[in-house]
Coordinates of C-alpha atoms in Angstrom, one line a residue:
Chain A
X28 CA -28.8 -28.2 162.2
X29 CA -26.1 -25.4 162.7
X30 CA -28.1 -22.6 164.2
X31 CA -26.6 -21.5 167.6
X32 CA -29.7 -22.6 169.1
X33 CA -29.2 -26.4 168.1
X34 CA -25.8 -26.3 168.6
X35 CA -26.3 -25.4 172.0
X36 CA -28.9 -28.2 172.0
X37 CA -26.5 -31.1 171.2
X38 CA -23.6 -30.0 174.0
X39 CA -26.4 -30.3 176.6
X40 CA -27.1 -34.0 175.1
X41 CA -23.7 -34.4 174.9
X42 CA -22.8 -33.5 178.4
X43 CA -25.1 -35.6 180.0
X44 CA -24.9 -38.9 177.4
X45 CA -21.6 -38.6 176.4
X46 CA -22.7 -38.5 172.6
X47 CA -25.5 -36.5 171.1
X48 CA -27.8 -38.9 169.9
X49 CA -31.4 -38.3 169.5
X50 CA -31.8 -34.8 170.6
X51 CA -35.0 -32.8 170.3
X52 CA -35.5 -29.9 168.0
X53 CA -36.7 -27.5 170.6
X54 CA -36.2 -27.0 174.6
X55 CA -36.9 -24.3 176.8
X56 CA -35.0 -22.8 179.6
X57 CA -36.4 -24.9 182.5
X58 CA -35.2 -27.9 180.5
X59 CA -31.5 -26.2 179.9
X60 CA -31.4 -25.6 183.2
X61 CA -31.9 -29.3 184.2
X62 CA -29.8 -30.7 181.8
X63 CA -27.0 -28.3 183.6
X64 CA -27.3 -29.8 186.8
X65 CA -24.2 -31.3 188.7
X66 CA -24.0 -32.5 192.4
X67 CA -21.5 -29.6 194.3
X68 CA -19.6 -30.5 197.1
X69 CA -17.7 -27.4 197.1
X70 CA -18.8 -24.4 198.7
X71 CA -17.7 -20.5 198.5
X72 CA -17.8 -19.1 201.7
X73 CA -20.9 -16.7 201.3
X74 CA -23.8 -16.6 203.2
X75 CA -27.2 -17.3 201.0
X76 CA -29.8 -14.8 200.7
X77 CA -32.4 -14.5 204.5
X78 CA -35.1 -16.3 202.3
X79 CA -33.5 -19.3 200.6
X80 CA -35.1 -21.7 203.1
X81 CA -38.5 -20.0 202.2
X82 CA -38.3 -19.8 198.7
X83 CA -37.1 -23.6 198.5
X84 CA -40.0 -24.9 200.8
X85 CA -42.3 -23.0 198.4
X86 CA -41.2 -25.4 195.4
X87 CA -41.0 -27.7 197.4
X88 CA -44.5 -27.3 198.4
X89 CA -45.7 -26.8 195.0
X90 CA -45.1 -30.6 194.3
X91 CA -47.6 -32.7 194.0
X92 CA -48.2 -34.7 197.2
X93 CA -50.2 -38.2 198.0
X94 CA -53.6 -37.5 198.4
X95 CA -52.5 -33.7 199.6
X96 CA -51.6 -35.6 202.7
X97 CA -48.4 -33.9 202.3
X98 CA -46.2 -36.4 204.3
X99 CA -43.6 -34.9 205.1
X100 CA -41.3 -32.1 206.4
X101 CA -37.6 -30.8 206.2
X102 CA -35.4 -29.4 209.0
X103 CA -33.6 -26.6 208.0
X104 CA -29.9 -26.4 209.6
X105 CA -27.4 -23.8 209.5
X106 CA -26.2 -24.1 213.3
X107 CA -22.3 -25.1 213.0
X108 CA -22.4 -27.6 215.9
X109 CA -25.6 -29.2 214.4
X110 CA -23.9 -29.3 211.0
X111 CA -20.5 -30.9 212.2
X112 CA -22.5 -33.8 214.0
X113 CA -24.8 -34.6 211.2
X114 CA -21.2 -34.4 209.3
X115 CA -19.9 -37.1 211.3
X116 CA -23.2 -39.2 211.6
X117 CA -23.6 -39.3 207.8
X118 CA -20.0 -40.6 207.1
X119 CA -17.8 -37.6 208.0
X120 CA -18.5 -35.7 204.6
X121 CA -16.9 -32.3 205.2
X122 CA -19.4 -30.7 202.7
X123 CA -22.4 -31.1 205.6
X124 CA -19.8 -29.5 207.4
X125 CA -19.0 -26.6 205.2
X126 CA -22.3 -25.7 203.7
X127 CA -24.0 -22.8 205.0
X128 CA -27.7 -24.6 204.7
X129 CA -27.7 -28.5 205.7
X130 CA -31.6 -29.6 205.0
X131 CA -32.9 -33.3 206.2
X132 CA -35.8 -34.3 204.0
X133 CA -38.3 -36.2 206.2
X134 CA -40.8 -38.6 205.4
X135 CA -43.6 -37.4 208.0
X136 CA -46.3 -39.7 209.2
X137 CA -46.7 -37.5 212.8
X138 CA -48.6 -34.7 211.6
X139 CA -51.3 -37.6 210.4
X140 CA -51.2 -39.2 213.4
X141 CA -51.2 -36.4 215.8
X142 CA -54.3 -34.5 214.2
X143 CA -55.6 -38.1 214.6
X144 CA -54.8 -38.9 218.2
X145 CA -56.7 -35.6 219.3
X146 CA -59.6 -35.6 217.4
X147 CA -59.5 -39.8 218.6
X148 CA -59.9 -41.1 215.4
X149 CA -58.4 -44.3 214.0
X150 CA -55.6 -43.9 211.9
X151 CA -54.0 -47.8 211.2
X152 CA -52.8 -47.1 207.6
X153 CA -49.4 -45.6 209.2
X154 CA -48.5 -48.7 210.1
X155 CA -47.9 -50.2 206.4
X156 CA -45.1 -50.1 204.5
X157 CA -47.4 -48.3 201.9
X158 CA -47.4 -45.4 204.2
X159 CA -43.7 -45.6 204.5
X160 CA -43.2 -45.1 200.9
X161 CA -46.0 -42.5 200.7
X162 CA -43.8 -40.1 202.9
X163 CA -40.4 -41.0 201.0
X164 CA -42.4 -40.5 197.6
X165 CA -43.7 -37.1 198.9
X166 CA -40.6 -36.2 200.5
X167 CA -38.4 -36.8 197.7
X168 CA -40.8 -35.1 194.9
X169 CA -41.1 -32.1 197.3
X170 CA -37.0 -32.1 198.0
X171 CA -36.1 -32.4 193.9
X172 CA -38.5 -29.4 193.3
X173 CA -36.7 -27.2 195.9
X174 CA -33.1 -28.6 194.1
X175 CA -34.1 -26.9 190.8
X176 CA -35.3 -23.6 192.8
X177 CA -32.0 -23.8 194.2
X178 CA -30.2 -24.4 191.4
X179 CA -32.2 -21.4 189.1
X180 CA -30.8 -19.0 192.5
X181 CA -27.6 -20.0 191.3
X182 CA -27.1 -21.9 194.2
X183 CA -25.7 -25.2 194.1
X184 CA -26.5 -28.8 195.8
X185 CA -26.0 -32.5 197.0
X186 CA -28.1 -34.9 198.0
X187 CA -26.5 -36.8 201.4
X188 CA -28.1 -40.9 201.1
X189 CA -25.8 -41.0 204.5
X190 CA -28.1 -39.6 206.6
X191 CA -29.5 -43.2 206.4
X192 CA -26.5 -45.2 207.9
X193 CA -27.6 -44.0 211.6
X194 CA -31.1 -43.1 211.9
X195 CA -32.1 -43.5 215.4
X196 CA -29.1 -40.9 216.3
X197 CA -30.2 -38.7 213.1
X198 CA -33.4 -38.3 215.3
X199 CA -32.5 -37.7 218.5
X200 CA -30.0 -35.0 216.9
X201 CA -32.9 -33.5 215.0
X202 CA -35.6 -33.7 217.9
X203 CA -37.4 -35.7 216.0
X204 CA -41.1 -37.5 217.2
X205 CA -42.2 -41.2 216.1
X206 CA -43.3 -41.5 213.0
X207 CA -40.6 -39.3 211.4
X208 CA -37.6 -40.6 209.3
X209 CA -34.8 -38.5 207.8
X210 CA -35.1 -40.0 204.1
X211 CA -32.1 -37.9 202.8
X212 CA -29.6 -34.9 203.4
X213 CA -29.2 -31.9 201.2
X214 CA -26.3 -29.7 201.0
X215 CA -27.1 -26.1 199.6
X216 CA -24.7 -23.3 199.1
X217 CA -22.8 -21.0 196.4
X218 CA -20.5 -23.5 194.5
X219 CA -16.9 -22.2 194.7
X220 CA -15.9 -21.4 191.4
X221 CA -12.6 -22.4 192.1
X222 CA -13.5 -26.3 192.8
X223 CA -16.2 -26.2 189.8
X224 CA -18.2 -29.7 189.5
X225 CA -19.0 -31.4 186.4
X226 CA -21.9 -32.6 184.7
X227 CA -21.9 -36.5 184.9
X228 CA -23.1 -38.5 182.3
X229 CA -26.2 -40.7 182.5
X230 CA -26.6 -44.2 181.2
X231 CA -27.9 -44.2 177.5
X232 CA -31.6 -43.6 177.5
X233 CA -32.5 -47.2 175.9
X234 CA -31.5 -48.9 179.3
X235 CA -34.0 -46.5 181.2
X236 CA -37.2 -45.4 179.0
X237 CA -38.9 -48.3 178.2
X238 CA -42.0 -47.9 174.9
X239 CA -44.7 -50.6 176.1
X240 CA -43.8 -52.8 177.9
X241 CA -40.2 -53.2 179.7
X242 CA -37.2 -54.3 177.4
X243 CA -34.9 -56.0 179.4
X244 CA -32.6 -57.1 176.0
X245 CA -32.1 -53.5 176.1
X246 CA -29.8 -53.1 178.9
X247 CA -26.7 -54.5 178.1
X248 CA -25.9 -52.9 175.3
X249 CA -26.5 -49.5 177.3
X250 CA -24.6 -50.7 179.8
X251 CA -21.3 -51.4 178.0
X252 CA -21.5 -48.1 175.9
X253 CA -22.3 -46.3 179.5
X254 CA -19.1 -48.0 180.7
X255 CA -17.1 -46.6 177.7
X256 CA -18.5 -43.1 178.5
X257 CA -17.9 -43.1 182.3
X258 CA -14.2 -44.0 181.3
X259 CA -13.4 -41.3 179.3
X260 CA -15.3 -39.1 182.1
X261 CA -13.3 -40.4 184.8
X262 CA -10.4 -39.9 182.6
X263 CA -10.9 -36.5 182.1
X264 CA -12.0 -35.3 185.6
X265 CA -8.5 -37.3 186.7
X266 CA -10.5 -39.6 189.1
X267 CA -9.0 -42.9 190.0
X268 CA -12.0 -45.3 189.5
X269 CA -11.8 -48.7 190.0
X270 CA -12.7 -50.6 187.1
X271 CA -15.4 -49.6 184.6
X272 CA -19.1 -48.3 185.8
X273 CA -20.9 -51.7 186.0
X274 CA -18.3 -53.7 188.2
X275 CA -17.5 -50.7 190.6
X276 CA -21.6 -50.5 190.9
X277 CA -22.1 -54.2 192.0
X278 CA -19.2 -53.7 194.1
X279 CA -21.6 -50.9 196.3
X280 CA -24.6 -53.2 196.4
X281 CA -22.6 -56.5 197.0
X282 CA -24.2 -56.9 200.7
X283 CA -24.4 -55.9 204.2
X284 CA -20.9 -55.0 204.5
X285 CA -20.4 -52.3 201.8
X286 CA -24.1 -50.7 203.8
X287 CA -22.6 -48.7 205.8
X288 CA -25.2 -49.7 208.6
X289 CA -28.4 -49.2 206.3
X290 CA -29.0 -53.2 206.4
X291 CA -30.6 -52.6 209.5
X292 CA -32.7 -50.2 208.1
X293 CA -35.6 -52.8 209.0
X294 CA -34.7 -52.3 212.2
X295 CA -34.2 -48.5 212.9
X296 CA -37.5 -47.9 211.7
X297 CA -39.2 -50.2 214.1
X298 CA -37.9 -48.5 216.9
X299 CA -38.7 -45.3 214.7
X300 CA -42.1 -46.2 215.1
X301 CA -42.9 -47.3 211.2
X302 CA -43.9 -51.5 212.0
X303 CA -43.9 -51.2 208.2
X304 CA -46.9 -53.9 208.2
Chain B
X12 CA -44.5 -2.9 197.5
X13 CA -46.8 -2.1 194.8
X14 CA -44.2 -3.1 191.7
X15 CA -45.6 -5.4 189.1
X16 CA -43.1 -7.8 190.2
X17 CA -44.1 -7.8 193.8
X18 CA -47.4 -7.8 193.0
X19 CA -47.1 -11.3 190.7
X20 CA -44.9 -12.8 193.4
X21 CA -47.5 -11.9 196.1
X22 CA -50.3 -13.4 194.1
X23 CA -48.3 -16.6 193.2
X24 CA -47.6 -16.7 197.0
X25 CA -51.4 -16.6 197.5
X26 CA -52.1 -19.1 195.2
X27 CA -50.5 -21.8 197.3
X28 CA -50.7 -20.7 200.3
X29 CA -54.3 -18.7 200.8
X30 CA -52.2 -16.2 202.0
X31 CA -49.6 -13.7 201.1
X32 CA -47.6 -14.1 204.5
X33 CA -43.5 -14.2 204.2
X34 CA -43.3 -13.9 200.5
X35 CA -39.8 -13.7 199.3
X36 CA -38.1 -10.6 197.3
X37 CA -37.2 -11.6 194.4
X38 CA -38.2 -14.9 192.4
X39 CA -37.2 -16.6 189.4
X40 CA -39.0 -17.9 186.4
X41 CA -38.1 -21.1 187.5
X42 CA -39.4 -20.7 190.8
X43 CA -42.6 -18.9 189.1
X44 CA -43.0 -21.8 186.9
X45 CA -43.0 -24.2 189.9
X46 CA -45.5 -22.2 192.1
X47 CA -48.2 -22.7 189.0
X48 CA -48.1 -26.5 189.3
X49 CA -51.8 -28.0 189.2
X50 CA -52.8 -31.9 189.0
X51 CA -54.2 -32.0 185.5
X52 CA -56.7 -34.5 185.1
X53 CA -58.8 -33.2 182.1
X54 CA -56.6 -33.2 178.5
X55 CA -57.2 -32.0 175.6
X56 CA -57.2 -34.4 172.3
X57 CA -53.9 -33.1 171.3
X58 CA -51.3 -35.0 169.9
X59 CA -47.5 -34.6 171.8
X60 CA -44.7 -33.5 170.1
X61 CA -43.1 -36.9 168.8
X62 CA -39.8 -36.2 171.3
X63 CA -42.3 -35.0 174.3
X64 CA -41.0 -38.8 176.2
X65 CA -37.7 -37.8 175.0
X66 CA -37.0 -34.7 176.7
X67 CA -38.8 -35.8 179.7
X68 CA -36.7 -38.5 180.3
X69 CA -33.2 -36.4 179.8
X70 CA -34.9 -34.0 182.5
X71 CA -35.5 -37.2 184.8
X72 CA -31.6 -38.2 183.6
X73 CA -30.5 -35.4 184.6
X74 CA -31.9 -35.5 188.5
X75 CA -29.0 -36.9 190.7
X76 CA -29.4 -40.9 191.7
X77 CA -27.7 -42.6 195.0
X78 CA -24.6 -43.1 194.1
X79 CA -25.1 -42.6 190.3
X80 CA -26.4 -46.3 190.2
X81 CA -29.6 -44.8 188.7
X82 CA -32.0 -47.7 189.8
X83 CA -34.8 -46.8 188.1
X84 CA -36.4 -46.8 184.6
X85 CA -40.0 -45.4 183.3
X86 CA -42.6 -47.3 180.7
X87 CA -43.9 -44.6 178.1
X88 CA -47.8 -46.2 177.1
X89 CA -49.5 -44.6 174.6
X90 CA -51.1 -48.1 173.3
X91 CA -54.9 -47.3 173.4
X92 CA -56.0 -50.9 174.6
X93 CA -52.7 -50.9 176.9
X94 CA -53.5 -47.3 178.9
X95 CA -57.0 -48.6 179.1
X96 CA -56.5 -51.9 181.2
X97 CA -54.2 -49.8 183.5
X98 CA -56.3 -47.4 183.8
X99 CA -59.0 -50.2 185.1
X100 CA -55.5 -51.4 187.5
X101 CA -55.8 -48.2 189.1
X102 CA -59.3 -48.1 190.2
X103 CA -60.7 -46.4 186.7
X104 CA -59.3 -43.6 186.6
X105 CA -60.3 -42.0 182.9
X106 CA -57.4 -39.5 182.8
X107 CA -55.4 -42.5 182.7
X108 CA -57.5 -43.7 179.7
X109 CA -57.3 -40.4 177.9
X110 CA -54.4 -39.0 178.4
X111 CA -51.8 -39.4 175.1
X112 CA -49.5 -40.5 177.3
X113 CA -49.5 -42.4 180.6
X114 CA -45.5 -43.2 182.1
X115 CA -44.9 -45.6 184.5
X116 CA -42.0 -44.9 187.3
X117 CA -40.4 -48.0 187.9
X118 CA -37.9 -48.8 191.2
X119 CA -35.3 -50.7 188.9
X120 CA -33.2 -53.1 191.2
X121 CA -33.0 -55.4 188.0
X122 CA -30.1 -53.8 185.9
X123 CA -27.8 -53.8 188.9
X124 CA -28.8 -57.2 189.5
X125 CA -28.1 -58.9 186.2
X126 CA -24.9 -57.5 185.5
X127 CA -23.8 -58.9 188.5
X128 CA -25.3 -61.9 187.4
X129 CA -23.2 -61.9 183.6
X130 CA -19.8 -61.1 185.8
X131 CA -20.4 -63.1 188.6
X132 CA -20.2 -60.6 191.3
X133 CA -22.3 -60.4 194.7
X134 CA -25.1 -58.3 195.0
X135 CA -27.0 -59.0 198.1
X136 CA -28.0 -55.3 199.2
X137 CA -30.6 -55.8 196.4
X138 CA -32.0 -57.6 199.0
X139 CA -32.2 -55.1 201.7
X140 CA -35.1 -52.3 202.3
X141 CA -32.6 -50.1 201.4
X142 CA -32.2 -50.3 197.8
X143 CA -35.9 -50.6 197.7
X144 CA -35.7 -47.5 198.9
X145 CA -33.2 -46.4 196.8
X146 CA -34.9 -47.2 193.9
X147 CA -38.1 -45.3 194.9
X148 CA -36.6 -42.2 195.8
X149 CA -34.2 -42.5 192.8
X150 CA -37.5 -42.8 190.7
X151 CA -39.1 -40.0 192.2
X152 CA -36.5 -37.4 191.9
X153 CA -36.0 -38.4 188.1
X154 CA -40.1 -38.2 187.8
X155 CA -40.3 -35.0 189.2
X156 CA -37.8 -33.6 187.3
X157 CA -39.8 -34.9 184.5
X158 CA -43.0 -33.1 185.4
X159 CA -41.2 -29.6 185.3
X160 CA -40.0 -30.4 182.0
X161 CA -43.3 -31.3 181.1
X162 CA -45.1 -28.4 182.6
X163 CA -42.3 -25.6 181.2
X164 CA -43.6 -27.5 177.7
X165 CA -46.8 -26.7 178.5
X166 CA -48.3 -29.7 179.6
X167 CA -50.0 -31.1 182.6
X168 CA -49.4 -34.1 184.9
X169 CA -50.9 -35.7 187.5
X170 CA -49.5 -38.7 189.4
X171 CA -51.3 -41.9 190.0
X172 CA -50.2 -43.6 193.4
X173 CA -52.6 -46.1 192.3
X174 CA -50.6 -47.7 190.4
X175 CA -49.3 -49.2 193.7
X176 CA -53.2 -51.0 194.4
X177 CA -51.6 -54.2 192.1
X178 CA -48.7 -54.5 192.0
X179 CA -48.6 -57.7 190.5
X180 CA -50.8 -57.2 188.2
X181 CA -49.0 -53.8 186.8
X182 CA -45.9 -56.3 186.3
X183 CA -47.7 -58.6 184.3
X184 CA -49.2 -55.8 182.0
X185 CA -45.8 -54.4 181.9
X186 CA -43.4 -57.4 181.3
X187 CA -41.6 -56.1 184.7
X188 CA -39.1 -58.8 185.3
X189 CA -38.4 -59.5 188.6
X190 CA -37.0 -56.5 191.3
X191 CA -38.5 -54.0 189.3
X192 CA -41.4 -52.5 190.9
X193 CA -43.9 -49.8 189.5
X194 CA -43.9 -47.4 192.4
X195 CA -46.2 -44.3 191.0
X196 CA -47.9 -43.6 187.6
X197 CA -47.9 -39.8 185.7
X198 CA -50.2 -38.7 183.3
X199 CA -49.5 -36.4 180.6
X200 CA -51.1 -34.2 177.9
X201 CA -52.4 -30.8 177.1
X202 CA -54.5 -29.0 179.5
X203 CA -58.2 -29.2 178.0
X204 CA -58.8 -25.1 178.0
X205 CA -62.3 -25.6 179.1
X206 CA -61.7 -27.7 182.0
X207 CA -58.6 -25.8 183.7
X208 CA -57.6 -27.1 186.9
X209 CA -56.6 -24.8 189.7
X210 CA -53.2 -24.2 192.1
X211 CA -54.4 -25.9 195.1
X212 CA -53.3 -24.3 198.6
X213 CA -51.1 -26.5 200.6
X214 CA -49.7 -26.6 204.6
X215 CA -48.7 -23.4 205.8
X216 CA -44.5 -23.3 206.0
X217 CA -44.7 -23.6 209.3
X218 CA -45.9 -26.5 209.6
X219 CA -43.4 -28.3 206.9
X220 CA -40.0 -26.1 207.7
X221 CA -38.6 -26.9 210.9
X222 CA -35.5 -24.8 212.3
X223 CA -32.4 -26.9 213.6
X224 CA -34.8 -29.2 215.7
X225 CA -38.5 -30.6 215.1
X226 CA -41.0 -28.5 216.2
X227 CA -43.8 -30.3 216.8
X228 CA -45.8 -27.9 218.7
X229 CA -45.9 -25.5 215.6
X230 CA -48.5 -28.5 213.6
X231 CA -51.7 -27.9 215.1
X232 CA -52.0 -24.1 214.4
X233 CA -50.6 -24.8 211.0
X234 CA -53.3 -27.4 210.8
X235 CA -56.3 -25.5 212.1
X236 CA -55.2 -22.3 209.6
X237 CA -54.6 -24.8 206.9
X238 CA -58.6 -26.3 207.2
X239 CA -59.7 -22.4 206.8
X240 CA -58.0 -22.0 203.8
X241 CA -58.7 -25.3 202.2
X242 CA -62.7 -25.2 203.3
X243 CA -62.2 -21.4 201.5
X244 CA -61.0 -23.9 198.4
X245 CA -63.4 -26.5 198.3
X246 CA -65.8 -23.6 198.5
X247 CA -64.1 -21.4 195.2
X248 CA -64.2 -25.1 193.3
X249 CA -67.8 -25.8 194.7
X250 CA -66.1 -29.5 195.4
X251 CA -68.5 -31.4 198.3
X252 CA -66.0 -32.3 200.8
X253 CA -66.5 -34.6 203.5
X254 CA -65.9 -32.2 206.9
X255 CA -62.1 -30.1 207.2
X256 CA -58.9 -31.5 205.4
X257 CA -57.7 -32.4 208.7
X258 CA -60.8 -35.1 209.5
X259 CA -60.9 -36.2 205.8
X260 CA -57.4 -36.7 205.3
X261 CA -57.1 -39.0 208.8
X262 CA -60.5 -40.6 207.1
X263 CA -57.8 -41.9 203.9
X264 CA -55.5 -43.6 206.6
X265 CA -57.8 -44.6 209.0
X266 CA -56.7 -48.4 208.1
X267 CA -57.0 -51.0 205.9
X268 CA -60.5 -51.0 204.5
X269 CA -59.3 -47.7 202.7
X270 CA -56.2 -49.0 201.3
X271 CA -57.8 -50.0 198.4
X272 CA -55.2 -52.9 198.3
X273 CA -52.2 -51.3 199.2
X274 CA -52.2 -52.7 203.3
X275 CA -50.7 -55.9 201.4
X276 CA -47.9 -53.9 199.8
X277 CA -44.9 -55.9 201.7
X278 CA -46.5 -59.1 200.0
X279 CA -46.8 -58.2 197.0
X280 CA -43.2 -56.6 196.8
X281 CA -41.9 -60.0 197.9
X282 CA -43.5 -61.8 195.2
X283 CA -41.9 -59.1 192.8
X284 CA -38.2 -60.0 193.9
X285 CA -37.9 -57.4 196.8
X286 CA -37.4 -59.3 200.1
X287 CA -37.2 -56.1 202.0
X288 CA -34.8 -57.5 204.5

C-alpha cells in the first residue's frame, strides 16, 4: 500500500472525496486524467492549435448517439463580438468573453426534420418531449467526450448552464433554425497558470451509486460528511460560502426567482419550435 | 505523410468518418482511445474486477454537474433475476440479460429535494423543466465519463434509451422514490472476442460543426455523403438495412406508432414527481 503507484492512487481519491476511502488497486491513465479534471475560468492568452475545433468534434462524434440519429450540433465561436454578446446573454461571465473558443452544444431536431420535409415523409416524433431529451442526451454525451479530448490537449474547460436563461436571443445570435436549442455553453482555452483552478470534491459515493435498487437512507449521511468536506474546501480556496453545501444548494433551486429566466424554459422552447407533446 | 503516426491517425480518422478528409496533426492517446468507441452488445462470460462500479462511478464524479448540485445517481444491477425483468422493460434486449453488469442513469431531483424538506427550505425549481433538464444532462455527462473509464479498462458499453419505454415501471423495479427518473440504461462487460463489434461511421463534421452562425445549408450534402458511406457500412457488416440512413432514420421518428411508448413520456414523468412546469 506504499508503492508510488498507490500512493498516487489515494491523492486522486482524495482530491475529489475529500478522504481516501475505498480506492481501487489499479487505474489507468484515462481514469487519472478524469479524476484531474477541474472547471477553468481562467484563461492564458494563447491562441489554441488551427485543429482544436476538429479534433474535439471527432470525440465528440465518437459518442454514442440515440439510434445514430445524432441529434445534435455545436457552433463553434471564436468571433470577439459574438463572444462578448453570448457573454452578456448568459449572465455577463467574463470567461465567454475571454476564451479564445466559446462552443454552444445544441440539441438538434432540424437535420431530422429537414431530410424529412424534402423527401415528404412524416416525421411527428419531434414533437415529444422524448425527442427533446434525445437531442440533450446526445448533445451532452457528445459535448463531455470533446471535454476530456480537450482536457488530454492540455487545454482546459467550463461548462456555461447560462446559455439557458435567454434562449430565443441565444438563437437569433447563433442563426439558429426551429427545432434547434442551445442546451449548454463551453468555454475552452489554455488555463492560466497563474489563476490555477482546483479540483472540487464530489459528494461521497454512497449518496450517488446505488447496488439494486435505490437507497434513499443513504443520502443523509453523505450529505452531512459532503458538507464537512466542502467546508474545509471552501476554507482552503478562501471562498466566502454561505452556509454549508446542502442549505446554499436549496437556496439555488428554491423557485422561479433564483432561475435566472429558465422557469420559462416551457415557454422558449414552444416558440423554439419543440411543442414538447 | 507516411509516418507510422500519421498513418494510425489517418486510419482512426477513417474509421469514423469513411474518410480520411481534415485529419488533425497530432493526436493523443486519449483522443485515440475515444475514436475506437464501438456499442458492444455481445460479452463475454467474464467476471469484472470487484471495483469495475467503483471506478466508473469516480470517472462519472469527476464530470462537472450544474452548479455542483450533482442531481443525479446510477443503480449498479448485477442480480440475475433483476437484470432479467429489465431487460424484458426495455423491449428484450439480451445484452441487457447478459451482460455482468447493467447501470441505471438516474435524473436525481430527490436529494435536493429532501434536504430541503429536513431544513425546511423552498425548493420549487424542482418543479420546473429545468432541473429536469438539469438532472438529465448532469446524468449524461457523469455516464459518459463512465463509459471512457470503462472502455480505457477494456470493456464495452452500449446505452439502452429504452429504458425510457416505462418509466413507471423501471421505478418500481428500482425502488426510485419520487423525482428521480431513469433517463438512459449502459451495459457493461468484456467484449466477446468472437463477436467484435465495429467503429461505426458517423455525420461528416460538416454537418455537426457550425462556424459562429448555423449553417443550415451545409446538412444536405453532409447528408447525401453520409448515406454513401453508411450503405458502404451496412454493406462491410452484411446488416439488411431498410433503404439510406437518411429515409430509415426519419422512418424511427416518423410518430408515435414507433415510439414504442415513449410519445407518453410527459405523463409518465408527472406521475414520477416531475411537473415539468
Amino acid at each position: 500500500m506504499t508503492s508510488p503507484d498507490s500512493q498516487r492512487i489515494a491523492e486522486l481519491w482524495a482530491g475529489r472525496y475529500g478522504s481516501a476511502a475505498a480506492v481501487p488497486q489499479a487505474i489507468t491513465p484515462t481514469l487519472e486524467g478524469l479524476l484531474q479534471h477541474r472547471s477553468v475560468r481562467a484563461y492564458a492568452p494563447r491562441a489554441l492549435p488551427a485543429d482544436t475545433a476538429a479534433s474535439m468534434v471527432a470525440a465528440a462524434q465518437s459518442a454514442s448517439s440515440s439510434s445514430t440519429l445524432q441529434a445534435w450540433s455545436v457552433v463553434a465561436v471564436e468571433d470577439a463580438g459574438r463572444k462578448a454578446r453570448l457573454a452578456e446573454l448568459v449572465g455577463d461571465q467574463r470567461h465567454v468573453r475571454e476564451c479564445p473558443l466559446f462552443l454552444v452544444w445544441l440539441a438538434d431536431l432540424a437535420r431530422l426534420d429537414e431530410i424529412g420535409a424534402r423527401r415528404e415523409l412524416a416525421r411527428d416524433s419531434l414533437d415529444y418531449l422524448e425527442m427533446y431529451t434525445v437531442g440533450v442526451i446526445d448533445a451532452a454525451l457528445a459535448a463531455q467526450n470533446a471535454a476530456v479530448a480537450a482536457e488530454a490537449m492540455g487545454l482546459g474547460i467550463v461548462y456555461i448552464g447560462g446559455i439557458r436563461d435567454q434562449p430565443e436571443a441565444v438563437a437569433a445570435e447563433l442563426g439558429l433554425p426551429p427545432r434547434v436549442f442551445a442546451a449548454f455553453g463551453m468555454c475552452v482555452g489554455y488555463p492560466d497558470p497563474e489563476r490555477p483552478a482546483s479540483v472540487k470534491p464530489r459528494l461521497p459515493q454512497t449518496a450517488v451509486l446505488h447496488r439494486e435498487t435505490y437507497d434513499a437512507a443513504a443520502g443523509e449521511p453523505a450529505v452531512q460528511a459532503y458538507n464537512a468536506t466542502m467546508s474545509a474546501f471552501y476554507g482552503e480556496q478562501g471562498m466566502k460560502t454561505q452556509g454549508t453545501w446542502d442549505t446554499h444548494s436549496v437556496h439555488r433551486v428554491r423557485g422561479p426567482a433564483a432561475m435566472k429566466g429558465r422557469d420559462r424554459l416551457t415557454e422558449a422552447l414552444h416558440a423554439l419550435g419543440f411543442p414538447l407533446k
